[in-house]
Amino acid sequence: MAESKHELILCIVNTGFSDIVMDAAKEVGARGGTVLHARGTANKEAEEFFHITIQPDKEIVMILVDAQIKDAVLHAIYRSAGLKTDGQGIAFSMPVNHVVGLSAAKPEPMAEEEPKEQ
């Protein structure tokens, strides 16, 4: 099986920390992402295991990146919004087999069309 050219990074953080996640990701080459609002369902055992208080309101940041920068993006997110920060983020990636709708880093300006002679 061929290796995936793209990876989907998902980061679950406390509400209000999605901008920190995106800023960190963009610093190492990510171009953008999508934020979903969510609600966590962790129990007391999880809070005791991780030694943190889990807030139920969450944001899920989805970032599609080139596979070559996946590790850099994950490390940047961990440093800025990981479990030991106020964002209490957990991030992971999944390979993406097919992608449509991506454009070049900087789209070329459209050439002006020559007026047609009649």
Short mmCIF file of C-alpha atoms in Angstrom, two decimals:
data_model
loop_
_atom_site.label_atom_id
_atom_site.label_comp_id
_atom_site.label_asym_id
_atom_site.label_seq_id
_atom_site.Cartn_x
_atom_site.Cartn_y
_atom_site.Cartn_z
CA MET A 1 0.00 0.00 0.00
CA ALA A 2 1.34 3.44 -0.94
CA GLU A 3 2.16 5.89 1.81
CA SER A 4 -0.33 8.75 2.23
CA LYS A 5 0.71 12.19 0.94
CA HIS A 6 -1.57 13.98 3.40
CA GLU A 7 -2.44 13.65 7.08
CA LEU A 8 -5.43 14.91 9.03
CA ILE A 9 -4.39 16.28 12.40
CA LEU A 10 -7.13 16.44 15.01
CA CYS A 11 -6.59 18.38 18.21
CA ILE A 12 -9.15 18.41 21.02
CA VAL A 13 -8.71 21.41 23.34
CA ASN A 14 -10.68 23.32 25.94
CA THR A 15 -12.97 25.94 24.47
CA GLY A 16 -11.10 29.14 23.64
CA PHE A 17 -7.76 27.56 22.74
CA SER A 18 -8.28 26.79 19.04
CA ASP A 19 -6.48 29.98 17.97
CA ILE A 20 -3.39 28.91 19.93
CA VAL A 21 -3.46 25.54 18.16
CA MET A 22 -3.80 27.14 14.72
CA ASP A 23 -1.08 29.73 15.40
CA ALA A 24 1.35 26.97 16.41
CA ALA A 25 0.45 24.86 13.37
CA LYS A 26 0.84 27.79 10.97
CA GLU A 27 4.29 28.61 12.37
CA VAL A 28 5.54 25.26 11.06
CA GLY A 29 3.78 25.26 7.70
CA ALA A 30 0.08 24.46 8.09
CA ARG A 31 -2.14 26.72 6.01
CA GLY A 32 -5.48 26.59 7.83
CA GLY A 33 -7.96 24.45 9.66
CA THR A 34 -11.54 23.94 10.73
CA VAL A 35 -12.86 24.27 14.27
CA LEU A 36 -15.80 22.23 15.56
CA HIS A 37 -17.50 22.83 18.88
CA ALA A 38 -17.83 19.70 21.02
CA ARG A 39 -18.57 18.39 24.50
CA GLY A 40 -16.24 16.01 26.32
CA THR A 41 -17.50 12.99 28.24
CA ALA A 42 -14.48 12.06 30.38
CA ASN A 43 -15.11 10.62 33.81
CA LYS A 44 -13.48 11.10 37.22
CA GLU A 45 -11.05 8.21 36.62
CA ALA A 46 -9.64 10.01 33.57
CA GLU A 47 -9.23 13.22 35.58
CA GLU A 48 -7.36 11.33 38.31
CA PHE A 49 -5.18 9.46 35.80
CA PHE A 50 -4.09 12.63 33.96
CA HIS A 51 -4.09 14.77 37.16
CA ILE A 52 -6.21 17.45 35.50
CA THR A 53 -9.72 18.86 35.77
CA ILE A 54 -11.56 18.16 32.55
CA GLN A 55 -13.85 20.89 31.24
CA PRO A 56 -16.79 19.54 29.24
CA ASP A 57 -16.78 22.29 26.57
CA LYS A 58 -14.24 21.49 23.85
CA GLU A 59 -13.10 22.57 20.42
CA ILE A 60 -11.83 20.13 17.82
CA VAL A 61 -9.31 21.62 15.41
CA MET A 62 -8.98 19.72 12.13
CA ILE A 63 -5.90 20.51 10.04
CA LEU A 64 -5.08 18.83 6.73
CA VAL A 65 -1.32 18.89 6.13
CA ASP A 66 1.29 17.44 3.82
CA ALA A 67 2.57 14.24 5.43
CA GLN A 68 6.11 15.68 5.46
CA ILE A 69 5.20 18.34 8.06
CA LYS A 70 2.90 16.21 10.23
CA ASP A 71 5.46 15.61 13.00
CA ALA A 72 6.46 19.28 13.15
CA VAL A 73 2.81 20.34 13.43
CA LEU A 74 2.05 17.77 16.15
CA HIS A 75 5.10 18.86 18.18
CA ALA A 76 4.20 22.55 17.81
CA ILE A 77 0.65 21.88 18.99
CA TYR A 78 1.92 19.83 21.93
CA ARG A 79 4.26 22.64 23.04
CA SER A 80 1.61 25.36 22.86
CA ALA A 81 -1.62 23.56 23.81
CA GLY A 82 -0.73 20.10 25.17
CA LEU A 83 -2.10 18.38 28.27
CA LYS A 84 0.24 20.32 30.59
CA THR A 85 -1.11 23.69 29.36
CA ASP A 86 -4.40 25.44 30.07
CA GLY A 87 -5.65 24.21 26.69
CA GLN A 88 -5.24 20.59 27.87
CA GLY A 89 -5.02 19.48 24.26
CA ILE A 90 -4.75 16.00 22.87
CA ALA A 91 -3.63 15.74 19.24
CA PHE A 92 -3.31 12.84 16.84
CA SER A 93 -3.12 12.28 13.10
CA MET A 94 -4.71 9.96 10.57
CA PRO A 95 -3.57 9.23 7.02
CA VAL A 96 -5.71 10.66 4.23
CA ASN A 97 -5.85 8.62 1.03
CA HIS A 98 -7.69 10.97 -1.33
CA VAL A 99 -7.98 14.75 -1.36
CA VAL A 100 -9.88 17.08 -3.68
CA GLY A 101 -10.21 20.83 -3.51
CA LEU A 102 -6.70 21.73 -2.42
CA SER A 103 -5.02 24.56 -4.26
CA ALA A 104 -1.40 25.65 -4.59
CA ALA A 105 0.10 27.62 -1.70
CA LYS A 106 -0.40 30.88 -3.62
CA PRO A 107 -2.98 30.80 -6.39
CA GLU A 108 -1.84 32.28 -9.66
CA PRO A 109 -3.73 35.45 -10.61
CA MET A 110 -6.22 34.88 -13.36
CA ALA A 111 -5.18 36.30 -16.70
CA GLU A 112 -7.50 38.91 -18.06
CA GLU A 113 -9.41 37.63 -20.99
CA GLU A 114 -8.86 39.36 -24.31
CA PRO A 115 -12.06 40.93 -25.68
CA LYS A 116 -13.42 38.96 -28.60
CA GLU A 117 -13.63 40.71 -31.92
CA GLN A 118 -17.03 40.64 -33.57
#
